Amino acid sequence: MNSTNDDSSYSSDDSDVAFAHVDFDGVDFCDEDEVNNDEKIENDRHICEIVQVAPASVEKICTSVKDGANANDGFVTNKALVDACSNFMMGKESESPKSETSEPLKHITSELATLSYEKVRTAKIALDEEAKCAIKEEEHIMMNNCYLGEVEDGKEDENITSSAAASDIIRRIHESSKLLSQGKYVNILSGPTSVDLFPEKEETSEIVLTAAQKMRQCVLRYCTTVAKCVEVELFAVAALNLFIQLNYTGPSFFDSGVLRPGKEEKISDSMQSINPHPLFLSCLKHRRGRAEDGDDCDKNEENIHRDLDTSMDPTFRNAVHAELSVDGEWPCPVSKYPYLLLLARSILSTLADPNRPDWGQYCLEDIEDKVIIRKQNNGNFYEPPSALFVACAENLSCAPIWCARAIVAHSRLLQSDEPSVTLWRAAKKVFDVCLMKYCENVEKEEEHELACKILLEYGLAQHHFDREKKGKAYFWRALEHSNLNVEVTGAEGRRTKYQKKATAQIIVKAKPTKHLQEVNDSVNKENIGKQEVKLEEDTILLDRVKYVDDDDNVHFQLNILQQTVLLALCLDVKNDNPMDGLTAEQMGAYLERVLQQHDDWMVYATGLLERAWLESERNHTRERALLQLQALADQHTNRLTFTQSTFQAAVEDSAPPQERLRNIHYIVYPPRWGVLRDLAERYAKIGIVTSAAELFEEIELWDEVVECYRRAGKEKKAEEVVRKRLKEAETPRMWSALGDITSDISCYEKALELSNGKFSSAHVALGKYYADKGDLNKAVEQYKMAVHIKPLSPHVWFRLGTLSMRLEDWEMALQAFTEVVQQEPEEGDAWANVAAIHMHNKNPQEAYPALIESLKLNRNNWRVWISKLYTCMDLKKYDEAIQACLVLIDFKAKKNQSEGVPFLEEKVVKALVGGAIKRYNEANDSEDITAIESARRTLGRVRDMLATLRSSMKEPWLFEISAYFSECIGRADLAIDDLMKEYRSLLNFTGWETDSVMLQRVCRVISQMAELHLEENDTEHLKKFNFLVNGVVKRVKAAYFDPSKLPNDQLNQLQDVVDRINTK
């Protein structure tokens, strides 16, 4: 077989190599009559095990294993894998592979059951006057983010309501639009739309539907006209805005007054009736629904509402969280009214993409004419939309935009280390629709503004979902549509009050390219500026950098959208650079420019928040930074706090919800639990661990609570806190945290019970528990359930694959490691295990590409190099096998890597030399010039490899192989030298004279040297060799005191050599 390997890596000078066809009778490199090679390898090989290599991020499973498996050095070994290596001796012919290379994972598939649904397609419908009026009202309110200001509010009220043609639906739409612009979201959610959309009388059905599926069903049945679609869209946006108000922007929903510290906010009856709506009481297990079903709770109305907040009903909250869980990830347990997000997500997803199932059904592929989802064990339910509904929904202008916003909010609600891929796929699809609709062929000024907003939101979505480059390209595209010139440069200035010499400072110069029209806005900018916590008077720092050039101290007025673009560019600096001093300075320059104006409550708050993050790392500003973080966290409530100590600060100076929400989607502002977590982490960093623990406890981050109390010397306090909270309200995450503290598996089982089996972390914890106990079968079952709930968990798939290999379930192990490399292509250890499984299955052609991928990622793993060596020998890739040998020799020579690295085996080197020579002979017989040249280069590499081996090893078999190689290429002089070295190394063995095997080897070497000397016919050399042979005969005879025990056969062989020399 012709070599197709890269010859440039191991080129050699072949000018001194003369090839000849000489048999080397003493070495059985190609003896066809040799005993079965498989048996020989099994008997005489030094077993080099293929190992399952666990990455550093995965906990090492080091329990004892039957059949000789061990866990030395953190690796799990399995001798069963060794049997995969086939015969390397050249006497056994093997069919050459048809292809030298194959694509990684070409034949690796994970067999997963899927279901496919055909999409409903329909032609566009003609719009009547009602539909046109509804679409116009939708665009009017939605394109302005539900904020019209005092001037526009009610501007068209009289015309619409007095129109004779206005239907009840149009009046509802207008009323909802008006309420949205006033921030009265509860009024919409409890209004007539909810009564018609969610009738209290539930239809009987044999299929048990989730709340999300019921909501979708209601939307599909109610929306029979375009106007009704708009009505329902406004209803969903009200739910989304209320959720964001309560969890992100504030103010508190309960604005009737202020609360003293320690007092709870009392919920209103209107909020009671919509959390949830009556139709969903039973499926969400709300206490009202349970009371009606005759549970143990009191049916008396007063007792039903006796709690301060029914949203804290643990059973109800867990049911809502189970509905919102995606890919096995659980929502944040301290979020307020997650039912509102469930409502918004279900409705907006149905309106924006009617053919796509909800997020609870893992969507594998969404193509033009059908949707493919993963089949679930408990069954899949999908109600296709009617053609009429699809035709009506396609006329909605803003549904994709608001659907994308709801998806981003959903993703940010989940508490996970990695963003949900399921949600990202859904978000990307609707954002692609928005980009195509609003960001292509932009000409008009208002179109540029809308394109800027869409691009900005898409970039921020990529940031939230942690995509590559994190929205960088879209931030800069948004800048192009914003009519803004931005320059980052340097200027001399002073930072401190007593600084005399100006130093270089980074400055961001932002100038609008067009004159901004004056906007008659009702926003109280003075109150917005009160959010800032000022520096202490005795500090040496100036509030702003004072630049030497007066022109640098002058800043042009920017509109709010342009300010959000600057914040996005500041975020890009953070994403694109390491967090060092220079990055902080550049970010600070952007923030200083944004904070020159305070035109919007949340934009200004975002600037203050990001500045506080930077200032918390500096000694002179750390105190101000922590107070600023606390002040921003306090804005969500009406409680009297240190930073919000009066009624005026808590209520009167606070911006209304519609003002706070109008630009929230163009900035990165964390939820309240995110601000508190950030504050707690900074407290912990400077040693205020008890206060940090209290904050972590408030947002139920139990791992951090335990760590803080441990640092404070209060190890038992954490368990007490968790148990106390469990008595108040049970959540799966809290039970799982208790299990981590106590190592009690019943806690994890309780977490699974509360989550209806959807809390994947509990399955992972149970799997680890059983693996540590040595019950691998149970551990595998738990990991299988975990990956079924959350398929995108590469670390769990890796553990599953490792345990499956130990249980010798090779099919499951291959599927598991295949999932790992598909999700994390840079996981080199998983690629190595894929190769190990293929080697066990005696499939070197599939093992080879996996080994190549593994070595691309980690070239310092000698075990993988050994696997590659054996695989290349199987596939007759001799050049790459030589490369593997040289790498292993290099590893052995290095002291820090020498431990455990084995010497090259005799049979491998023999097979390599014999195979290279055989390839040359075959190429020479075929008279193929290309094949001959390739084979010559291979022989040159073999020669260099043998030279390298001889410099580090002095084994007799190495000199034997080297002599054979020299003889085959026509260098008899070198062959004699190698045989003499072999002879000397054999004589170094003590007692060789009386050892029949060693004596036989000595006699064979002498006979081979004799043949070469006789062919050379050099009298002087023959005389010296004669003395050598006689000396061997004398030493053998002297070693035996009893002449009858002399090895006469060997002595006769040596005497024949002497006689032939004397005759010559």
Tab-separated table of C-alpha atoms in Angstrom, residues 584-868:
chain	number	residue	atom	x	y	z
A	584	ALA	CA	-11.166	48.764	33.471
A	585	GLU	CA	-9.853	52.160	32.358
A	586	GLN	CA	-11.388	51.800	28.903
A	587	MET	CA	-14.730	50.675	30.334
A	588	GLY	CA	-14.613	53.551	32.809
A	589	ALA	CA	-14.225	56.035	29.952
A	590	TYR	CA	-17.402	54.746	28.287
A	591	LEU	CA	-19.319	54.852	31.582
A	592	GLU	CA	-18.136	58.367	32.377
A	593	ARG	CA	-19.494	59.506	29.026
A	594	VAL	CA	-22.874	57.819	29.634
A	595	LEU	CA	-23.184	59.222	33.160
A	596	GLN	CA	-22.789	62.789	31.879
A	597	GLN	CA	-26.537	62.621	31.180
A	598	HIS	CA	-29.413	61.189	33.217
A	599	ASP	CA	-32.305	60.987	30.779
A	600	ASP	CA	-33.563	57.486	31.572
A	601	TRP	CA	-33.907	55.770	34.923
A	602	MET	CA	-32.623	52.308	33.956
A	603	VAL	CA	-29.914	53.488	31.527
A	604	TYR	CA	-28.498	55.711	34.251
A	605	ALA	CA	-28.823	52.888	36.803
A	606	THR	CA	-26.931	50.544	34.484
A	607	GLY	CA	-24.102	53.039	34.162
A	608	LEU	CA	-23.949	53.407	37.950
A	609	LEU	CA	-24.007	49.635	38.432
A	610	GLU	CA	-21.166	48.954	36.008
A	611	ARG	CA	-19.133	51.803	37.479
A	612	ALA	CA	-19.664	50.307	40.937
A	613	TRP	CA	-18.299	46.971	39.675
A	614	LEU	CA	-15.118	48.698	38.556
A	615	GLU	CA	-14.790	50.919	41.639
A	616	SER	CA	-15.174	47.974	44.037
A	617	GLU	CA	-11.652	46.896	42.993
A	618	ARG	CA	-10.094	50.237	44.006
A	619	ASN	CA	-9.219	51.286	47.537
A	620	HIS	CA	-10.443	54.881	47.363
A	621	THR	CA	-13.799	54.050	45.794
A	622	ARG	CA	-14.680	50.652	47.297
A	623	GLU	CA	-16.952	52.104	49.994
A	624	ARG	CA	-18.898	54.199	47.478
A	625	ALA	CA	-19.215	51.160	45.190
A	626	LEU	CA	-20.748	48.946	47.882
A	627	LEU	CA	-23.200	51.663	48.906
A	628	GLN	CA	-24.133	52.174	45.267
A	629	LEU	CA	-24.841	48.459	44.834
A	630	GLN	CA	-26.970	48.468	47.975
A	631	ALA	CA	-28.901	51.530	46.774
A	632	LEU	CA	-29.647	49.916	43.412
A	633	ALA	CA	-30.817	46.731	45.123
A	634	ASP	CA	-33.111	48.745	47.414
A	635	GLN	CA	-34.892	50.356	44.447
A	636	HIS	CA	-36.917	47.182	43.929
A	637	THR	CA	-38.829	47.600	47.186
A	638	ASN	CA	-40.603	50.232	49.264
A	639	ARG	CA	-38.801	49.216	52.429
A	640	LEU	CA	-37.020	51.837	54.473
A	641	THR	CA	-33.329	51.058	54.285
A	642	PHE	CA	-30.004	52.756	54.894
A	643	THR	CA	-29.930	54.123	51.341
A	644	GLN	CA	-33.714	54.652	51.113
A	645	SER	CA	-34.643	56.111	54.460
A	646	THR	CA	-37.640	58.361	53.740
A	647	PHE	CA	-41.044	58.144	52.080
A	648	GLN	CA	-39.886	60.647	49.484
A	649	ALA	CA	-36.837	58.553	48.544
A	650	ALA	CA	-38.809	55.300	48.497
A	651	VAL	CA	-41.926	56.421	46.614
A	652	GLU	CA	-42.140	60.044	45.491
A	653	ASP	CA	-38.703	60.249	43.847
A	654	SER	CA	-39.043	56.815	42.280
A	655	ALA	CA	-39.735	56.534	38.564
A	656	PRO	CA	-43.001	54.813	37.554
A	657	PRO	CA	-42.806	51.350	35.979
A	658	GLN	CA	-43.547	52.437	32.400
A	659	GLU	CA	-40.556	54.807	32.500
A	660	ARG	CA	-38.255	52.151	33.893
A	661	LEU	CA	-39.332	49.525	31.387
A	662	ARG	CA	-39.188	51.503	28.145
A	663	ASN	CA	-35.454	50.862	27.521
A	664	ILE	CA	-34.798	47.808	29.671
A	665	HIS	CA	-34.368	45.551	26.622
A	666	TYR	CA	-31.461	47.614	25.237
A	667	ILE	CA	-29.282	47.343	28.335
A	668	VAL	CA	-27.808	44.583	30.489
A	669	TYR	CA	-29.328	45.148	33.898
A	670	PRO	CA	-29.356	42.166	36.259
A	671	PRO	CA	-32.393	40.949	38.202
A	672	ARG	CA	-32.647	41.831	41.850
A	673	TRP	CA	-31.164	38.502	42.916
A	674	GLY	CA	-28.257	39.190	40.569
A	675	VAL	CA	-27.542	42.556	42.206
A	676	LEU	CA	-27.740	40.984	45.667
A	677	ARG	CA	-25.446	38.159	44.626
A	678	ASP	CA	-22.954	40.639	43.246
A	679	LEU	CA	-23.064	42.619	46.485
A	680	ALA	CA	-22.685	39.464	48.591
A	681	GLU	CA	-19.681	38.292	46.586
A	682	ARG	CA	-17.958	41.619	47.141
A	683	TYR	CA	-18.750	41.475	50.855
A	684	ALA	CA	-17.241	38.001	51.026
A	685	LYS	CA	-14.185	39.128	49.087
A	686	ILE	CA	-13.310	41.801	51.666
A	687	GLY	CA	-14.043	39.499	54.621
A	688	ILE	CA	-17.566	40.558	55.631
A	689	VAL	CA	-18.641	36.922	55.439
A	690	THR	CA	-21.596	36.926	57.849
A	691	SER	CA	-23.362	39.732	55.973
A	692	ALA	CA	-22.523	37.968	52.725
A	693	ALA	CA	-24.031	34.743	54.071
A	694	GLU	CA	-27.257	36.548	54.944
A	695	LEU	CA	-27.518	37.950	51.429
A	696	PHE	CA	-26.770	34.571	49.881
A	697	GLU	CA	-29.414	33.079	52.153
A	698	GLU	CA	-31.944	35.641	50.935
A	699	ILE	CA	-31.427	34.557	47.323
A	700	GLU	CA	-31.030	30.869	48.293
A	701	LEU	CA	-27.511	30.233	47.037
A	702	TRP	CA	-26.830	27.510	49.544
A	703	ASP	CA	-23.343	26.515	48.421
A	704	GLU	CA	-22.189	30.083	49.002
A	705	VAL	CA	-24.052	30.199	52.329
A	706	VAL	CA	-22.195	27.116	53.526
A	707	GLU	CA	-18.845	28.506	52.397
A	708	CYS	CA	-19.401	31.855	54.112
A	709	TYR	CA	-20.446	30.256	57.406
A	710	ARG	CA	-17.482	27.917	57.183
A	711	ARG	CA	-15.148	30.887	56.832
A	712	ALA	CA	-16.908	32.488	59.796
A	713	GLY	CA	-16.433	29.311	61.883
A	714	LYS	CA	-20.164	28.493	61.892
A	715	GLU	CA	-20.280	25.189	59.987
A	716	LYS	CA	-23.521	23.977	61.602
A	717	LYS	CA	-25.291	27.263	61.005
A	718	ALA	CA	-25.756	26.486	57.299
A	719	GLU	CA	-27.646	23.273	57.966
A	720	GLU	CA	-29.844	25.025	60.524
A	721	VAL	CA	-30.669	27.755	58.025
A	722	VAL	CA	-31.591	25.297	55.281
A	723	ARG	CA	-33.794	23.211	57.575
A	724	LYS	CA	-35.530	26.320	58.840
A	725	ARG	CA	-36.263	27.491	55.298
A	726	LEU	CA	-37.520	24.047	54.347
A	727	LYS	CA	-40.126	24.281	57.084
A	728	GLU	CA	-41.340	27.549	55.549
A	729	ALA	CA	-41.258	26.570	51.854
A	730	GLU	CA	-39.888	23.461	50.191
A	731	THR	CA	-38.068	23.729	46.870
A	732	PRO	CA	-36.072	21.108	44.966
A	733	ARG	CA	-32.925	23.204	45.086
A	734	MET	CA	-33.175	23.579	48.869
A	735	TRP	CA	-33.599	19.831	49.390
A	736	SER	CA	-30.665	19.200	47.091
A	737	ALA	CA	-28.544	21.684	49.062
A	738	LEU	CA	-29.437	19.860	52.285
A	739	GLY	CA	-28.388	16.617	50.636
A	740	ASP	CA	-25.012	18.150	49.761
A	741	ILE	CA	-24.545	19.206	53.372
A	742	THR	CA	-25.694	15.977	55.030
A	743	SER	CA	-24.934	13.381	52.282
A	744	ASP	CA	-28.446	12.021	52.826
A	745	ILE	CA	-29.830	10.571	49.588
A	746	SER	CA	-33.399	10.948	50.792
A	747	CYS	CA	-32.971	14.700	50.350
A	748	TYR	CA	-32.237	14.231	46.645
A	749	GLU	CA	-35.201	11.902	46.316
A	750	LYS	CA	-37.413	14.543	47.909
A	751	ALA	CA	-36.064	17.124	45.449
A	752	LEU	CA	-37.036	14.850	42.559
A	753	GLU	CA	-40.474	14.332	44.035
A	754	LEU	CA	-41.110	18.076	44.312
A	755	SER	CA	-39.879	18.752	40.777
A	756	ASN	CA	-41.849	15.923	39.191
A	757	GLY	CA	-38.548	14.311	38.254
A	758	LYS	CA	-37.314	17.369	36.316
A	759	PHE	CA	-34.473	18.459	38.627
A	760	SER	CA	-31.454	16.959	36.840
A	761	SER	CA	-28.952	18.057	39.500
A	762	ALA	CA	-30.563	15.643	41.975
A	763	HIS	CA	-30.058	12.734	39.564
A	764	VAL	CA	-26.413	13.765	39.114
A	765	ALA	CA	-25.904	13.912	42.873
A	766	LEU	CA	-27.482	10.459	43.296
A	767	GLY	CA	-25.263	9.114	40.519
A	768	LYS	CA	-22.162	10.404	42.253
A	769	TYR	CA	-23.352	8.968	45.563
A	770	TYR	CA	-23.844	5.471	44.142
A	771	ALA	CA	-20.559	5.653	42.226
A	772	ASP	CA	-18.687	6.549	45.418
A	773	LYS	CA	-20.356	3.570	47.127
A	774	GLY	CA	-19.299	1.252	44.293
A	775	ASP	CA	-22.822	0.525	43.036
A	776	LEU	CA	-22.039	1.336	39.414
A	777	ASN	CA	-25.286	-0.007	37.960
A	778	LYS	CA	-27.419	2.343	40.051
A	779	ALA	CA	-25.050	5.210	39.302
A	780	VAL	CA	-25.417	4.593	35.576
A	781	GLU	CA	-29.209	4.580	35.840
A	782	GLN	CA	-29.190	7.944	37.654
A	783	TYR	CA	-26.855	9.491	35.094
A	784	LYS	CA	-29.057	8.188	32.272
A	785	MET	CA	-32.073	9.904	33.812
A	786	ALA	CA	-30.060	13.097	34.277
A	787	VAL	CA	-29.021	13.286	30.610
A	788	HIS	CA	-32.532	12.428	29.507
A	789	ILE	CA	-33.811	15.501	31.352
A	790	LYS	CA	-30.853	17.660	30.350
A	791	PRO	CA	-29.181	16.221	27.229
A	792	LEU	CA	-26.702	19.086	26.930
A	793	SER	CA	-24.582	18.079	29.931
A	794	PRO	CA	-21.178	16.984	28.635
A	795	HIS	CA	-19.709	16.398	32.103
A	796	VAL	CA	-22.588	14.058	32.995
A	797	TRP	CA	-22.276	12.214	29.675
A	798	PHE	CA	-18.556	11.806	30.435
A	799	ARG	CA	-19.258	10.239	33.812
A	800	LEU	CA	-21.855	7.977	32.219
A	801	GLY	CA	-19.346	6.892	29.586
A	802	THR	CA	-16.643	6.223	32.154
A	803	LEU	CA	-18.890	4.039	34.301
A	804	SER	CA	-20.248	2.221	31.230
A	805	MET	CA	-16.699	1.295	30.228
A	806	ARG	CA	-16.075	-0.089	33.694
A	807	LEU	CA	-19.263	-2.133	33.361
A	808	GLU	CA	-18.150	-3.188	29.847
A	809	ASP	CA	-21.278	-1.723	28.294
A	810	TRP	CA	-19.383	-0.590	25.221
A	811	GLU	CA	-22.404	0.524	23.223
A	812	MET	CA	-23.611	2.873	25.964
A	813	ALA	CA	-20.068	4.117	26.543
A	814	LEU	CA	-19.647	4.934	22.854
A	815	GLN	CA	-22.948	6.821	22.792
A	816	ALA	CA	-21.994	8.775	25.920
A	817	PHE	CA	-18.552	9.843	24.718
A	818	THR	CA	-19.983	10.624	21.289
A	819	GLU	CA	-22.384	13.061	22.960
A	820	VAL	CA	-19.433	14.618	24.806
A	821	VAL	CA	-17.374	15.264	21.687
A	822	GLN	CA	-20.398	16.555	19.798
A	823	GLN	CA	-21.191	19.045	22.561
A	824	GLU	CA	-17.582	19.825	23.501
A	825	PRO	CA	-15.376	19.150	20.438
A	826	GLU	CA	-12.313	20.311	22.367
A	827	GLU	CA	-12.634	17.613	25.050
A	828	GLY	CA	-9.527	15.598	24.166
A	829	ASP	CA	-10.011	12.943	26.841
A	830	ALA	CA	-13.438	12.056	25.432
A	831	TRP	CA	-11.918	11.624	21.969
A	832	ALA	CA	-9.313	9.289	23.494
A	833	ASN	CA	-12.042	7.194	25.089
A	834	VAL	CA	-13.970	7.012	21.806
A	835	ALA	CA	-10.798	5.608	20.248
A	836	ALA	CA	-10.303	3.189	23.139
A	837	ILE	CA	-13.789	1.764	22.650
A	838	HIS	CA	-13.223	1.299	18.919
A	839	MET	CA	-9.926	-0.433	19.649
A	840	HIS	CA	-11.740	-2.764	22.024
A	841	ASN	CA	-14.236	-3.477	19.248
A	842	LYS	CA	-11.293	-4.162	16.884
A	843	ASN	CA	-12.204	-1.303	14.629
A	844	PRO	CA	-8.937	0.601	14.058
A	845	GLN	CA	-10.292	2.550	11.104
A	846	GLU	CA	-12.754	4.336	13.411
A	847	ALA	CA	-10.273	4.624	16.255
A	848	TYR	CA	-7.727	6.455	14.104
A	849	PRO	CA	-9.625	9.752	13.483
A	850	ALA	CA	-10.666	9.905	17.147
A	851	LEU	CA	-7.018	9.573	18.179
A	852	ILE	CA	-6.028	12.337	15.781
A	853	GLU	CA	-8.630	14.658	17.330
A	854	SER	CA	-7.481	13.763	20.837
A	855	LEU	CA	-3.832	14.488	20.059
A	856	LYS	CA	-4.726	17.812	18.470
A	857	LEU	CA	-6.026	18.905	21.847
A	858	ASN	CA	-3.496	17.244	24.143
A	859	ARG	CA	-0.194	16.058	22.750
A	860	ASN	CA	1.290	15.318	26.159
A	861	ASN	CA	-0.742	12.204	26.960
A	862	TRP	CA	1.577	9.262	26.357
A	863	ARG	CA	-1.230	6.723	26.675
A	864	VAL	CA	-2.954	8.201	23.633
A	865	TRP	CA	0.331	8.065	21.708
A	866	ILE	CA	0.625	4.360	22.497
A	867	SER	CA	-2.914	3.836	21.262
A	868	LYS	CA	-2.069	5.700	18.095
